[in-house]
Amino acid sequence: MTILDETAPDGTGIEPEPQPDAGTDRASTWRTSACILCECNCGVEIRIGTDGHTFERVRGDKAHPASRGYTCEKALRLDHYQNGRGERVLNPLRRRDDGTYEEVDWDTAVREVAERLAAVRDEYGGDKIVYYGGGGQGNHLGGAYGGAMHRGFGGRFRSSAIAQEKSGEVWVNGVMFGNAVRGEFDECEVAFFVGKNPWMSHGVPRARTTLKAIANDDARSMVVIDPRVTETAELADFHLQVSPGRDAWLLSAMVAIVVQEGLSATTWLAEHASGFEAVVERFSTIDIAAHCRISGVDEDLVRRATRRIASASSVAVFEDLGTQMNRHSTLVSYLEKLVWTLTGNFANHGGQQIPSSMVPLVKASTAELDPDRAPRSPVAGERILGGLVPCNVIPEEILTDHPDRYRAMIVESGNPAHSIADSARMREALRALDFVLVIDVFMTETAREAHYVLPATTQFEKFESTFFNFEFPKNVFQLRRPVVEAPAGPLGEPEIHARILEAAGLITDDDVAPLRAAAEVGRTEFAEAFGAALAATPSLGVVAPVLLYRTLGPTLPHGASAAAALWAVTRRMTQMNPMGVQRAGFGDGPDAADRLFDAIIDSPSGLVITDDDHDASWRRLATPDGLVQLAMPELLSELDDLGVPPGPTEEWPFLLSAGERRSFTANTIFRDPAWRRRAGQHALRIATVDAERLGVADRDRVRIVTERGEATIEVAVDGGMHPGHLSLPNGTGTDRVHDGARVIDGVAPNELTGSFHRDRFAGTPWHKSVPARLEPV
Ligand SMILES: Nc1nc2c(c(=O)[nH]1)N[C@H]1C(S)=C(S)[C@@H](COP(=O)(O)OP(=O)(O)OC[C@H]3O[C@@H](n4cnc5c(=O)[nH]c(N)nc54)[C@H](O)[C@@H]3O)O[C@H]1N2
Ligand SMILES: Nc1nc2c(c(=O)[nH]1)N[C@H]1C(S)=C(S)[C@@H](COP(=O)(O)OP(=O)(O)OC[C@H]3O[C@@H](n4cnc5c(=O)[nH]c(N)nc54)[C@H](O)[C@@H]3O)O[C@H]1N2
Ligand code: SF4
Ligand SMILES: [Mo]
């Protein structure tokens, strides 16, 4: 039986401390890894049972440089991922005509997958093969190799969950700073959370410790914009309880207060920013009282919160899904950034920084920022940002007779049939494709629509890491080692992609052999040979990560061949930030990158990869004139007409937030519902006044109806909910086989959402304000 720590609370205010090993000195079985459930990837130690696979205990790893022993309650349940009742796929599966699956051996599967991809490429062009996913919250290494496989077949278009959250912010950050920006929450005087509940969703290292430190310090303050009295809002000095979906009115009022009360950092702006006049002109006419009234927040409170931000020596900010998956999301992202840039909070100690990065996950390219060259999706013509087609557009790009429609999809470590808006339409789109390949650990909602399912090893059976490296000034990276042995059958993603490329003849023995020989001689010889091979055969460049895996990979210590792609990554990073790498202890000169790469492989608990000074943010500011760009004309003119404020109508008296992060939600990473111990984790939150008006009590069941679907669900009456607002958890509604029948646990949020309601700049969905009504059952 699995014994997991039950001591950790869930949002009750007590932070789970790393538990000491209760006297059973079995040090040899504690293995170092990380939690895979959110972008923080806290370092953990896992005690493996004598059976070799059970996670008996999980505790925080004090040696991890970012989490330093911290975990939340979710990490303690990682056994439900590794050994849970999810339907694990152990052998490659091929779909029969009747929709059932048969097991085939790897050679057959790989050969047929390569043939099917090549057939689509040859008939329609490789750009008709779209790639989705490439990593979840804990695994990005596979995506590096998957991207290479996709490009090897001529693929151009890709998407991932990031394109239903961050795209608008990617564009705004790109224009204003030319780079991605993060807050220094450890050091800030004021923390500002916009549509973000870090107590539950984290995103900030050691979130609960950090939030409590701010709350307990009279000299520091927290400002939270959220329609619900969340666990974070309860700790805030200023909770602006906005009416759902009306953040654009609230944040434009805040900017107008800065401008009209003369709170701007004018001296700082004169030196560091351009476009101030245009902003002043636009915001000097905003009717602050009217905007506050529409937003539902008391004007005096808005003014006091804004003055607190303006008077602070530093402000760290995090905007997240509450506004990024909502009305006016790109505009709101811009307004939020104006609040802190106008008040001088960029590149100051404790403020907003541009951290170094291994791989720029959330950054717009130069072409994407150029209106004349900006890439667009082939059918719907939607803007591509951060290299990603907006998730909401994917069904439109398939369900059409447009000649450029996608014909095949590779899904790796993602579950779009569950996570993209309008699941019914997404399933229809998958069924309309000539070919669907899914690479996953489990039989998911998406895998059930695939022609082939290739089984991957779990994240605890292989080397893994993420590129969620956003720390500043010291940035952190961890290459995790396997902690349990893989069962026979599944393979790591690098191996899967290498085999597919080889079966298609896109990497040959002639490509591999000389490089392999050079790698055996030494790193310098390898670097020379690799550079020469790419120069001689430029087409090898697109599959370079897989080539590294096959050549450099086998020479790496500890069996870390999957880390081979990091060799190129660390070289690029060192080239871009030699000072940061040097300050982190890797010296300078031509071998610094190799020292960093070797240190990564030798540091199972993770390490500091770059140590920046505060001027680093200025050096990374990549705008044409080297100044922060305050004016975004397309967005300023949006303020001329914000439209009808969303709110209750006769047909749709509620706005539903479809997908709230709770103590026991973790996207669809756990497919075993048993991991959720607490009652009510599946329930629909409703405000007390609304429940009373409708005559429903806690735990009653209701029917929720939206434009796209309906579901029956238990309610949780919540005094902290804004009237007219409903909230459904994310990650529920996954299916599994129980006693031979398929059962669904909870409501899948995207059975209720639509893909046409989306931001007109970034295509991001309006999941947080879906018009809805409730009916008795
Ligand atoms: N426990 C847990 N943690 C997670 C995850 C998980 O599944 N479970 N997933 C991870 C992932 S992938 C992500 S992207 C992050 C997301 O992290 P968050 O964005 O923090 O998570 P959410 O709960 O989706 O939304 C945040 C808040 O938005 C508020 N909100 C709803 N409507 C509005 C509105 O109209 N205006 C404003 N201002 N706020 C509104 C909600 O009340 C909620 O408190 O969490 C990560 N962490
Ligand atoms: N309505 C609504 N929809 C939402 C959201 C919302 O708030 N509301 N949130 C959105 C957000 S922010 C996100 S991030 C997405 C998340 O949705 P997705 O990005 O689609 O992914 P996950 O649910 O995290 O599932 C990841 C998949 O990876 C698989 N997996 C786990 N480990 C491995 C591995 O080692 N290798 C491989 N190959 N596969 C593995 C898991 O089994 C799972 O199928 O959902 C989005 N959808
Ligand atoms: S869920 Fe996030 S905050 Fe919690 S332990 Fe895992 S990585 Fe850390
Ligand atoms: Mo996410």
Short mmCIF file of C-alpha atoms in Angstrom, two decimals, residues 364-650:
data_model
loop_
_atom_site.label_atom_id
_atom_site.label_comp_id
_atom_site.label_asym_id
_atom_site.label_seq_id
_atom_site.Cartn_x
_atom_site.Cartn_y
_atom_site.Cartn_z
CA ALA A 364 7.79 37.15 -29.37
CA SER A 365 10.21 37.00 -32.29
CA THR A 366 11.26 40.11 -34.18
CA ALA A 367 9.14 39.04 -37.15
CA GLU A 368 6.08 38.57 -34.95
CA LEU A 369 6.40 42.17 -33.77
CA ASP A 370 6.70 43.56 -37.28
CA PRO A 371 3.23 44.27 -38.72
CA ASP A 372 4.52 43.71 -42.26
CA ARG A 373 6.10 40.34 -41.58
CA ALA A 374 4.04 38.97 -38.70
CA PRO A 375 3.29 35.28 -39.32
CA ARG A 376 -0.34 34.20 -39.36
CA SER A 377 -2.09 30.85 -39.09
CA PRO A 378 -2.72 29.42 -42.58
CA VAL A 379 -6.53 29.21 -42.58
CA ALA A 380 -8.00 31.59 -40.01
CA GLY A 381 -5.21 34.13 -40.47
CA GLU A 382 -4.77 34.58 -36.72
CA ARG A 383 -1.64 36.13 -35.31
CA ILE A 384 1.12 33.70 -34.29
CA LEU A 385 2.87 34.79 -31.10
CA GLY A 386 5.75 33.06 -29.37
CA GLY A 387 5.77 30.71 -32.37
CA LEU A 388 2.35 29.29 -31.48
CA VAL A 389 -0.95 29.17 -33.33
CA PRO A 390 -3.74 30.19 -30.90
CA CYS A 391 -5.32 27.03 -29.45
CA ASN A 392 -8.83 28.34 -30.09
CA VAL A 393 -8.21 28.50 -33.82
CA ILE A 394 -7.06 24.91 -34.31
CA PRO A 395 -10.51 23.42 -35.02
CA GLU A 396 -11.14 26.19 -37.57
CA GLU A 397 -7.85 25.36 -39.24
CA ILE A 398 -9.05 21.78 -39.75
CA LEU A 399 -12.83 21.81 -40.13
CA THR A 400 -12.85 23.52 -43.51
CA ASP A 401 -12.18 22.72 -47.15
CA HIS A 402 -9.52 25.42 -47.35
CA PRO A 403 -6.54 23.98 -49.28
CA ASP A 404 -4.09 24.97 -46.54
CA ARG A 405 -5.91 23.12 -43.78
CA TYR A 406 -3.90 20.92 -41.44
CA ARG A 407 -4.03 17.25 -42.44
CA ALA A 408 -2.09 15.63 -39.62
CA MET A 409 -1.33 16.33 -35.99
CA ILE A 410 1.41 15.19 -33.67
CA VAL A 411 0.39 15.52 -30.03
CA GLU A 412 3.10 15.10 -27.45
CA SER A 413 2.54 15.52 -23.73
CA GLY A 414 -0.68 17.47 -24.13
CA ASN A 415 -4.34 16.63 -23.97
CA PRO A 416 -6.06 19.04 -26.36
CA ALA A 417 -9.29 17.02 -26.54
CA HIS A 418 -9.68 17.98 -22.88
CA SER A 419 -7.83 21.26 -22.56
CA ILE A 420 -8.78 23.25 -25.66
CA ALA A 421 -12.07 25.16 -25.75
CA ASP A 422 -15.13 23.33 -27.02
CA SER A 423 -14.08 19.70 -26.55
CA ALA A 424 -16.84 18.42 -28.82
CA ARG A 425 -15.53 20.50 -31.71
CA MET A 426 -11.93 19.59 -30.93
CA ARG A 427 -12.81 15.90 -31.08
CA GLU A 428 -14.57 16.51 -34.39
CA ALA A 429 -11.43 18.24 -35.68
CA LEU A 430 -9.18 15.37 -34.61
CA ARG A 431 -11.50 12.91 -36.37
CA ALA A 432 -11.34 14.97 -39.56
CA LEU A 433 -7.56 14.64 -39.83
CA ASP A 434 -5.84 12.12 -42.09
CA PHE A 435 -3.42 11.20 -39.36
CA VAL A 436 -3.10 11.76 -35.60
CA LEU A 437 -0.12 10.61 -33.57
CA VAL A 438 -0.20 10.85 -29.77
CA ILE A 439 2.87 10.37 -27.59
CA ASP A 440 1.80 10.04 -23.97
CA VAL A 441 2.19 7.96 -20.85
CA PHE A 442 -1.54 7.35 -20.52
CA MET A 443 -4.61 6.66 -22.62
CA THR A 444 -6.05 10.16 -22.63
CA GLU A 445 -9.11 11.78 -24.18
CA THR A 446 -6.83 12.83 -27.06
CA ALA A 447 -5.15 9.43 -27.38
CA ARG A 448 -8.58 7.90 -27.96
CA GLU A 449 -8.81 9.95 -31.17
CA ALA A 450 -5.35 8.94 -32.44
CA HIS A 451 -4.35 6.56 -35.21
CA TYR A 452 -1.24 5.60 -33.27
CA VAL A 453 -0.38 6.01 -29.59
CA LEU A 454 3.29 5.73 -28.74
CA PRO A 455 3.93 5.08 -25.05
CA ALA A 456 6.39 7.33 -23.25
CA THR A 457 8.18 6.57 -20.03
CA THR A 458 7.02 8.62 -17.06
CA GLN A 459 8.89 11.67 -15.85
CA PHE A 460 10.32 9.60 -13.00
CA GLU A 461 11.68 6.91 -15.31
CA LYS A 462 13.90 9.18 -17.42
CA PHE A 463 15.98 12.32 -17.45
CA GLU A 464 13.75 15.39 -17.54
CA SER A 465 13.80 19.12 -17.02
CA THR A 466 11.74 22.18 -17.80
CA PHE A 467 12.52 25.51 -19.36
CA PHE A 468 10.41 27.33 -16.76
CA ASN A 469 13.57 29.12 -15.62
CA PHE A 470 12.38 32.60 -14.66
CA GLU A 471 14.35 33.37 -11.49
CA PHE A 472 16.20 36.64 -11.02
CA PRO A 473 18.93 37.59 -10.23
CA LYS A 474 20.00 33.96 -9.75
CA ASN A 475 18.35 31.75 -12.35
CA VAL A 476 18.01 28.04 -11.69
CA PHE A 477 17.91 24.88 -13.80
CA GLN A 478 17.49 21.26 -12.76
CA LEU A 479 18.18 18.19 -14.86
CA ARG A 480 16.37 15.42 -13.00
CA ARG A 481 17.56 11.84 -13.06
CA PRO A 482 15.32 8.81 -13.23
CA VAL A 483 14.23 7.58 -9.81
CA VAL A 484 12.57 4.30 -10.79
CA GLU A 485 13.19 1.80 -13.55
CA ALA A 486 10.94 1.94 -16.59
CA PRO A 487 8.76 -1.07 -17.33
CA ALA A 488 9.42 -2.94 -20.57
CA GLY A 489 7.68 -1.22 -23.44
CA PRO A 490 7.60 2.57 -23.14
CA LEU A 491 10.50 4.66 -24.43
CA GLY A 492 11.82 8.13 -23.70
CA GLU A 493 10.82 10.82 -26.20
CA PRO A 494 14.34 11.38 -27.58
CA GLU A 495 14.53 7.72 -28.56
CA ILE A 496 11.03 7.76 -30.08
CA HIS A 497 11.83 10.79 -32.22
CA ALA A 498 15.22 9.47 -33.26
CA ARG A 499 13.66 6.20 -34.42
CA ILE A 500 10.95 7.98 -36.43
CA LEU A 501 13.48 10.24 -38.16
CA GLU A 502 15.72 7.27 -38.91
CA ALA A 503 12.83 5.21 -40.28
CA ALA A 504 12.01 8.11 -42.60
CA GLY A 505 15.62 8.35 -43.73
CA LEU A 506 15.90 11.87 -42.36
CA ILE A 507 18.88 10.90 -40.22
CA THR A 508 21.22 8.22 -41.57
CA ASP A 509 24.14 6.19 -40.31
CA ASP A 510 26.35 8.33 -42.52
CA ASP A 511 25.22 11.42 -40.61
CA VAL A 512 25.75 9.81 -37.25
CA ALA A 513 28.94 7.77 -37.53
CA PRO A 514 31.58 10.51 -37.93
CA LEU A 515 30.02 12.67 -35.23
CA ARG A 516 29.78 9.74 -32.90
CA ALA A 517 33.48 9.09 -33.43
CA ALA A 518 34.37 12.72 -32.82
CA ALA A 519 32.33 12.73 -29.60
CA GLU A 520 34.37 9.75 -28.37
CA VAL A 521 37.56 11.76 -28.86
CA GLY A 522 36.54 14.88 -26.95
CA ARG A 523 34.24 17.85 -26.66
CA THR A 524 36.41 20.20 -28.73
CA GLU A 525 36.69 17.69 -31.55
CA PHE A 526 32.95 17.09 -31.37
CA ALA A 527 32.14 20.81 -31.52
CA GLU A 528 34.27 21.19 -34.62
CA ALA A 529 32.84 18.14 -36.34
CA PHE A 530 29.26 19.11 -35.47
CA GLY A 531 29.72 22.64 -36.81
CA ALA A 532 31.28 21.26 -40.00
CA ALA A 533 28.48 18.71 -40.51
CA LEU A 534 25.80 21.37 -40.19
CA ALA A 535 27.65 23.65 -42.56
CA ALA A 536 28.02 20.87 -45.13
CA THR A 537 24.44 19.60 -44.82
CA PRO A 538 22.24 22.50 -43.68
CA SER A 539 19.14 20.26 -43.62
CA LEU A 540 20.66 18.55 -40.57
CA GLY A 541 20.19 21.81 -38.66
CA VAL A 542 16.46 21.23 -38.21
CA VAL A 543 17.04 17.82 -36.64
CA ALA A 544 20.10 18.92 -34.65
CA PRO A 545 18.71 17.97 -31.20
CA VAL A 546 18.11 14.38 -32.32
CA LEU A 547 21.51 14.26 -33.98
CA LEU A 548 23.07 15.39 -30.70
CA TYR A 549 21.15 12.69 -28.85
CA ARG A 550 22.51 10.00 -31.17
CA THR A 551 26.10 11.28 -31.23
CA LEU A 552 27.05 13.26 -28.12
CA GLY A 553 24.35 11.55 -26.02
CA PRO A 554 26.00 8.16 -25.51
CA THR A 555 29.20 9.83 -24.23
CA LEU A 556 27.44 11.67 -21.39
CA PRO A 557 27.88 10.38 -17.82
CA HIS A 558 25.13 8.84 -15.66
CA GLY A 559 23.29 7.67 -18.79
CA ALA A 560 22.19 11.24 -19.44
CA SER A 561 21.97 10.90 -23.24
CA ALA A 562 18.59 12.69 -23.19
CA ALA A 563 20.43 15.82 -22.01
CA ALA A 564 22.40 16.07 -25.26
CA ALA A 565 20.22 18.88 -26.66
CA LEU A 566 21.17 20.99 -23.64
CA TRP A 567 24.69 21.16 -24.99
CA ALA A 568 23.54 23.48 -27.77
CA VAL A 569 21.21 25.32 -25.40
CA THR A 570 23.95 26.10 -22.88
CA ARG A 571 26.27 27.29 -25.63
CA ARG A 572 23.67 29.72 -26.91
CA MET A 573 22.85 30.93 -23.42
CA THR A 574 26.52 31.48 -22.58
CA GLN A 575 27.00 33.40 -25.79
CA MET A 576 24.09 35.69 -24.93
CA ASN A 577 24.93 36.16 -21.27
CA PRO A 578 28.64 35.49 -20.66
CA MET A 579 28.71 37.71 -17.58
CA GLY A 580 25.77 35.97 -15.89
CA VAL A 581 27.32 32.54 -16.55
CA GLN A 582 30.67 33.73 -15.25
CA ARG A 583 29.17 35.20 -12.08
CA ALA A 584 27.44 31.86 -11.47
CA GLY A 585 30.91 30.30 -11.23
CA PHE A 586 31.60 28.85 -14.67
CA GLY A 587 34.41 31.17 -15.64
CA ASP A 588 34.82 32.78 -19.03
CA GLY A 589 36.42 31.85 -22.32
CA PRO A 590 35.46 29.20 -24.85
CA ASP A 591 34.99 26.41 -22.27
CA ALA A 592 32.52 28.22 -20.00
CA ALA A 593 29.51 26.72 -21.80
CA ASP A 594 30.90 23.20 -21.48
CA ARG A 595 31.60 23.74 -17.78
CA LEU A 596 28.01 24.86 -17.31
CA PHE A 597 26.71 21.88 -19.34
CA ASP A 598 28.79 19.40 -17.33
CA ALA A 599 27.70 21.00 -14.06
CA ILE A 600 24.06 20.62 -15.08
CA ILE A 601 24.58 16.90 -15.63
CA ASP A 602 26.39 16.59 -12.30
CA SER A 603 23.83 18.51 -10.17
CA PRO A 604 20.78 16.32 -9.57
CA SER A 605 19.21 18.86 -7.18
CA GLY A 606 19.58 21.68 -9.69
CA LEU A 607 21.97 24.62 -9.75
CA VAL A 608 22.28 28.35 -10.32
CA ILE A 609 23.03 28.76 -14.02
CA THR A 610 23.28 32.54 -14.21
CA ASP A 611 23.75 35.24 -11.61
CA ASP A 612 22.77 38.65 -12.96
CA ASP A 613 23.30 42.20 -11.84
CA HIS A 614 20.32 44.55 -12.09
CA ASP A 615 21.67 46.16 -15.23
CA ALA A 616 21.01 42.83 -16.95
CA SER A 617 17.36 43.79 -17.43
CA TRP A 618 18.48 46.93 -19.23
CA ARG A 619 20.87 44.97 -21.40
CA ARG A 620 18.07 42.59 -22.36
CA LEU A 621 15.59 45.35 -23.08
CA ALA A 622 15.33 44.80 -26.81
CA THR A 623 13.26 47.63 -28.26
CA PRO A 624 14.32 49.51 -31.39
CA ASP A 625 15.29 52.69 -29.51
CA GLY A 626 16.52 50.99 -26.34
CA LEU A 627 13.71 52.56 -24.30
CA VAL A 628 10.59 51.09 -22.68
CA GLN A 629 7.78 51.61 -25.22
CA LEU A 630 4.79 53.04 -23.39
CA ALA A 631 2.51 53.66 -26.36
CA MET A 632 0.73 50.81 -28.15
CA PRO A 633 -1.62 52.68 -30.49
CA GLU A 634 -3.80 49.63 -31.35
CA LEU A 635 -4.49 49.08 -27.68
CA LEU A 636 -4.86 52.73 -26.71
CA SER A 637 -7.62 53.09 -29.29
CA GLU A 638 -9.41 50.06 -27.82
CA LEU A 639 -10.23 52.33 -24.89
CA ASP A 640 -12.48 54.41 -27.13
CA ASP A 641 -15.09 51.68 -26.98
CA LEU A 642 -14.84 48.91 -24.43
CA GLY A 643 -18.23 47.56 -25.45
CA VAL A 644 -21.05 46.42 -23.21
CA PRO A 645 -19.72 45.41 -19.78
CA PRO A 646 -20.19 41.65 -19.37
CA GLY A 647 -22.74 40.73 -16.76
CA PRO A 648 -25.97 38.95 -16.09
CA THR A 649 -28.62 38.88 -18.81
CA GLU A 650 -32.03 37.29 -18.71
#
